Coordinates of C-alpha atoms in Angstrom, one line a residue:
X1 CA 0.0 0.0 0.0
X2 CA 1.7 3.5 -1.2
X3 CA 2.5 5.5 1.9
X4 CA 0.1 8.9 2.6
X5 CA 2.2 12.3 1.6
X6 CA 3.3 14.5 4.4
X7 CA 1.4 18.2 4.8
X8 CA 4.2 20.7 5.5
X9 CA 3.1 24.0 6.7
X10 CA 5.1 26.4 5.2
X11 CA 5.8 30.3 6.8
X12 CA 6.4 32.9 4.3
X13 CA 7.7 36.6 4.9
X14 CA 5.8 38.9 6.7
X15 CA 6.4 41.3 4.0
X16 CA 8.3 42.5 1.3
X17 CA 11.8 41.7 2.3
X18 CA 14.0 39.1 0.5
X19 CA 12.8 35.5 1.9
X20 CA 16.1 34.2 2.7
X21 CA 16.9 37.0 5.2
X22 CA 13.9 35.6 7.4
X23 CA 13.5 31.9 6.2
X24 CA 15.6 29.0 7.2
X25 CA 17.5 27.4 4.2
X26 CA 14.8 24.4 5.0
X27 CA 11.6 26.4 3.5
X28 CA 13.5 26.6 0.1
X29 CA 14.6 22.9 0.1
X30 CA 11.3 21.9 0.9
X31 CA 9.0 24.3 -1.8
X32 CA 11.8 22.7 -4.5
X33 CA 10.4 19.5 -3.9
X34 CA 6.7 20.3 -4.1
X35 CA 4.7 21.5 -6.5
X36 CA 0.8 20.8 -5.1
X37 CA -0.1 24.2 -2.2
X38 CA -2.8 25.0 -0.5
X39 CA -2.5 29.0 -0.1
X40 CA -4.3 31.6 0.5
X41 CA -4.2 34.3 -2.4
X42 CA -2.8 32.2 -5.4
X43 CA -0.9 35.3 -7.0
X44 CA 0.5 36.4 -4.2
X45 CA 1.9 32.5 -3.1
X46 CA 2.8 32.2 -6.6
X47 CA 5.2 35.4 -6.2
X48 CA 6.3 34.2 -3.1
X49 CA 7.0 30.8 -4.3
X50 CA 8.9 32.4 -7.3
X51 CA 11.1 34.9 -5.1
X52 CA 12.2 31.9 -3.3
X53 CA 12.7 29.0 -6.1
X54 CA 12.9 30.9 -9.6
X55 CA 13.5 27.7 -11.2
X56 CA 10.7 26.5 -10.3
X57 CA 8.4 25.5 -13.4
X58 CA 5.3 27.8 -12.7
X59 CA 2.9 25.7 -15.1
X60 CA 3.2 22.6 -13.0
X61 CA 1.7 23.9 -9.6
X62 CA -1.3 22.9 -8.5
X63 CA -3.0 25.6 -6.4
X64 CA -5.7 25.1 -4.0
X65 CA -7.2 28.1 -2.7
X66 CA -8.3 28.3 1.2
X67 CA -9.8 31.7 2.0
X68 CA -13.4 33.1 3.6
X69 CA -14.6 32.3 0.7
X70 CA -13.8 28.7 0.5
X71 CA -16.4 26.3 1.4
X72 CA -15.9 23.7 4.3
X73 CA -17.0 20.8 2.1
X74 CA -14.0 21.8 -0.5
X75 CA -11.1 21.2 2.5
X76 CA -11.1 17.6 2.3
X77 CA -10.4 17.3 -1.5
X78 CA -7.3 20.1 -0.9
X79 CA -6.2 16.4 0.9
X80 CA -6.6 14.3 -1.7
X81 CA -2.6 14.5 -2.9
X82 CA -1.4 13.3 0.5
X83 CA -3.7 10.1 0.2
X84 CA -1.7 9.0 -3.1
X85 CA 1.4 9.6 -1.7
X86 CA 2.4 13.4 -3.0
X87 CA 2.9 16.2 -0.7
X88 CA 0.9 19.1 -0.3
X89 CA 2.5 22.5 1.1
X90 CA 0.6 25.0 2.6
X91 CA 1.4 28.8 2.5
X92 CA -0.9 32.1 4.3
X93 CA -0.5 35.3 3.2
X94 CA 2.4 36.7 5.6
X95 CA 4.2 34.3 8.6
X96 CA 2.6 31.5 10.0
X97 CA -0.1 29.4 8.3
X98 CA -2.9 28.6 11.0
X99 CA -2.1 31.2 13.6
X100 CA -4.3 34.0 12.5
X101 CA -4.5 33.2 9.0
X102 CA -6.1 30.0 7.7
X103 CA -4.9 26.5 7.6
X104 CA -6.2 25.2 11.4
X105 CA -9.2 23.5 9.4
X106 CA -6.9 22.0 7.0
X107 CA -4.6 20.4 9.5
X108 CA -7.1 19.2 12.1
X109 CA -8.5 16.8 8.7
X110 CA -5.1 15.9 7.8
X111 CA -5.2 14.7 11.6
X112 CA -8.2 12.6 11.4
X113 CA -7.2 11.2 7.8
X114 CA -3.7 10.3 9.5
X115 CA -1.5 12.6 7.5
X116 CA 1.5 13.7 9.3
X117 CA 1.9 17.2 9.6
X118 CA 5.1 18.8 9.5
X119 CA 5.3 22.5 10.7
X120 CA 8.5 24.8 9.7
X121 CA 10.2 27.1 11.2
X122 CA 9.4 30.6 10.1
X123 CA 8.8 33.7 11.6
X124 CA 5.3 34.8 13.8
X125 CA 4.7 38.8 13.8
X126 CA 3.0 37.5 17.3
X127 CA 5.6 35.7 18.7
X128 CA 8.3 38.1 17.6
X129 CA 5.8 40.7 19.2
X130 CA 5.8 39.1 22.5
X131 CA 9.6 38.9 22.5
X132 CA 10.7 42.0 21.8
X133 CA 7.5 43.7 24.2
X134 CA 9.1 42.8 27.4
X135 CA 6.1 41.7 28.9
X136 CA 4.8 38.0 30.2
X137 CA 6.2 35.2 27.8
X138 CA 5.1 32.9 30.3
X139 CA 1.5 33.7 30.7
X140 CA -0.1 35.4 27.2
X141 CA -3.6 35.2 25.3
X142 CA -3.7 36.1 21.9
X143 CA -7.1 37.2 21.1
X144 CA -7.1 38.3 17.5
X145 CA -9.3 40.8 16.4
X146 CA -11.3 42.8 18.7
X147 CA -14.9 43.9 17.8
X148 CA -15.4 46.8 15.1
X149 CA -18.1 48.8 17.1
X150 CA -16.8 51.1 19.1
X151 CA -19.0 51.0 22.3
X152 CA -18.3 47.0 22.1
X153 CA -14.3 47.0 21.1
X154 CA -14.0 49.9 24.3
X155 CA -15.6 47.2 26.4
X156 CA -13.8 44.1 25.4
X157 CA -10.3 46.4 26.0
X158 CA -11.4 47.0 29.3
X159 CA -12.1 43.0 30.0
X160 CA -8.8 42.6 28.6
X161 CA -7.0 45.1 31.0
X162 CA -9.1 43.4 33.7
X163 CA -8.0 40.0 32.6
X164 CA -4.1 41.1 32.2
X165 CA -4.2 42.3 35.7
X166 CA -6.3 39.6 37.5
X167 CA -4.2 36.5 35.7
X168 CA -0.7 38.6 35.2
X169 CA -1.3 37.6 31.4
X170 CA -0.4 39.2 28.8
X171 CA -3.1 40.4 26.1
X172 CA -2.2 40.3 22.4
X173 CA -4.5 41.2 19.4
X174 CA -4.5 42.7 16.0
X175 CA -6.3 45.1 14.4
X176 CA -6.8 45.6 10.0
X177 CA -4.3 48.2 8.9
X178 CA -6.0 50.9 7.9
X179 CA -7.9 51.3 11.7
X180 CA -4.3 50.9 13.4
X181 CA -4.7 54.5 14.3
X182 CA -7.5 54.6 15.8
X183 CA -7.4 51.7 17.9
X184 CA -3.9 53.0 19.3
X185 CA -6.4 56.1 20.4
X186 CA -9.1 53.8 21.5
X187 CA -6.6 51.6 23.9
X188 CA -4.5 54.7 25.0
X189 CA -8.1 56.5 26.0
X190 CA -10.0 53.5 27.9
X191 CA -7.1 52.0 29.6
X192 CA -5.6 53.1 32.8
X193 CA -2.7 55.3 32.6
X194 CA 0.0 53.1 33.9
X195 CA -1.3 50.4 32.0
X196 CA 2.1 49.0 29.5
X197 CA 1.4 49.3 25.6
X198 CA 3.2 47.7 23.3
X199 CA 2.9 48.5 20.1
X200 CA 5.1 46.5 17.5
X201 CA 4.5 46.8 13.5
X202 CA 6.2 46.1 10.2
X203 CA 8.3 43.1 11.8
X204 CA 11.1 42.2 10.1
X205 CA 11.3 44.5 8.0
X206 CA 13.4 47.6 7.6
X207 CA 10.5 50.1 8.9
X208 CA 10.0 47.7 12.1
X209 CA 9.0 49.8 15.0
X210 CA 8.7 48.4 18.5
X211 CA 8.1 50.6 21.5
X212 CA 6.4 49.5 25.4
X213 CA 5.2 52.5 26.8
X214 CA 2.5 53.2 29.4
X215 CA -0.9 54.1 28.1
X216 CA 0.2 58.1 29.3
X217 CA 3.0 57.9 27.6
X218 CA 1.9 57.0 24.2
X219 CA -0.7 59.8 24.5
X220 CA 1.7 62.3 24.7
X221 CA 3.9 60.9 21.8
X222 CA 1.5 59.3 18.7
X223 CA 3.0 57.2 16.1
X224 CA 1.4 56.6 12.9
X225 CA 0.2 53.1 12.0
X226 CA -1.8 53.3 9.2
X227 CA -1.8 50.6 6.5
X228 CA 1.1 49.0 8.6
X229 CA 0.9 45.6 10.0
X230 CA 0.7 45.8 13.7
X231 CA 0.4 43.8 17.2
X232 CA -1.1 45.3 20.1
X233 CA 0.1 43.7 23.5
X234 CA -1.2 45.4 27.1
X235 CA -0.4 44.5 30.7
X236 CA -1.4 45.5 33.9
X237 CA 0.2 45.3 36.7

């Protein structure tokens, strides 16, 4: 009976910088050998996949697409590969596929169809977050977005704060680009003053800011997020 293909999860950049600078030697070797992904924008994996293996024949991947849009009943058949013995690769839009970005689905059916998932090392914007905050590595929730109205995101900040302080947990979430701003101005005016911000965006690359400062401090001295990828940490003490 032919042996079931591994499902490698595959982290990619976590933004325009050259792959290699970020990537282990390892993703390249392994995207050489494959040519059947699961991603989650096919032109963008398709430029990535380029930028790291440009001799890679572009006509002989097979892309399967796992977005919102994708239907539930399609994820098994993105499986089918693995079940004759070929690999499948899967690749998000920016760091780590299935932490904040799709691909959780994916490997919890390669799981029950005993495929043997193989995650590589790559970088996490949350992770790298958490390190570089100075805050509690050893007790953190990630919470990923928080709501869009405003009465119900200023409340959910507060439960956080209360939660940070109650557990000594660090509390990390994101927030779409283009409302970084404002919910740097929503955390800095509902939390308490001496609660710690951190606010680290464009990781990795050579815009990267990272700055922990208490929620006082960051009123007096604004940065501008827009459009840039961020992670919002807090802890109370």
């Amino acid at each position: 009976m032919k042996s079931k293909g591994n499902l490698y999860l595959i982290p990619c950049t976590l933004g325009d910088n050259e792959p290699l600078e970020v990537l282990p030697i390892t993703i390249k070797e392994t995207i050489d050998h494959l040519n059947i992904f699961i991603v989650e924008n096919e032109k963008t994996a398709r430029r990535f996949i380029k930028k790291i293996a440009p001799s890679k024949s572009q006509p002989s991947l097979k892309l399967f697409v796992l977005n919102k849009h994708t239907e539930d009943t399609d994820f098994p058949d993105f499986l089918n590969p693995c079940l004759h013995g070929k690999h499948v690769g899967v690749i998000s839009e920016a760091g780590c596929p299935g932490i904040a970005d799709p691909g959780a689905d994916i490997v919890k059916i390669a799981h029950d169809k005993n495929i043997k998932v193989v995650p590589l090392v790559g970088p996490s914007s949350i992770l790298l977050a958490l390190m570089a905050s100075g805050m509690n590595g050893q007790s953190f929730a990630f919470n990923g977005y928080l709501p869009i109205d405003k009465g119900d995101r200023k409340q959910e900040l507060r439960r956080l704060e209360r939660a940070s302080f109650e557990n000594n947990q660090s509390q990390v979430f994101i927030e779409t680009p283009y409302r970084n701003n404002k919910m740097l101005e929503d955390i800095t005016s509902v939390l308490a003053n001496d609660t710690q911000i951190c606010v680290a965006c464009d990781i990795t690359l050579s815009t990267e800011f990272i700055k922990t400062k208490t929620a006082i401090q960051w009123k007096k001295n604004m940065v501008d997020l827009h459009k840039r990828p961020t992670i919002f940490i807090i802890h109370k003490s």
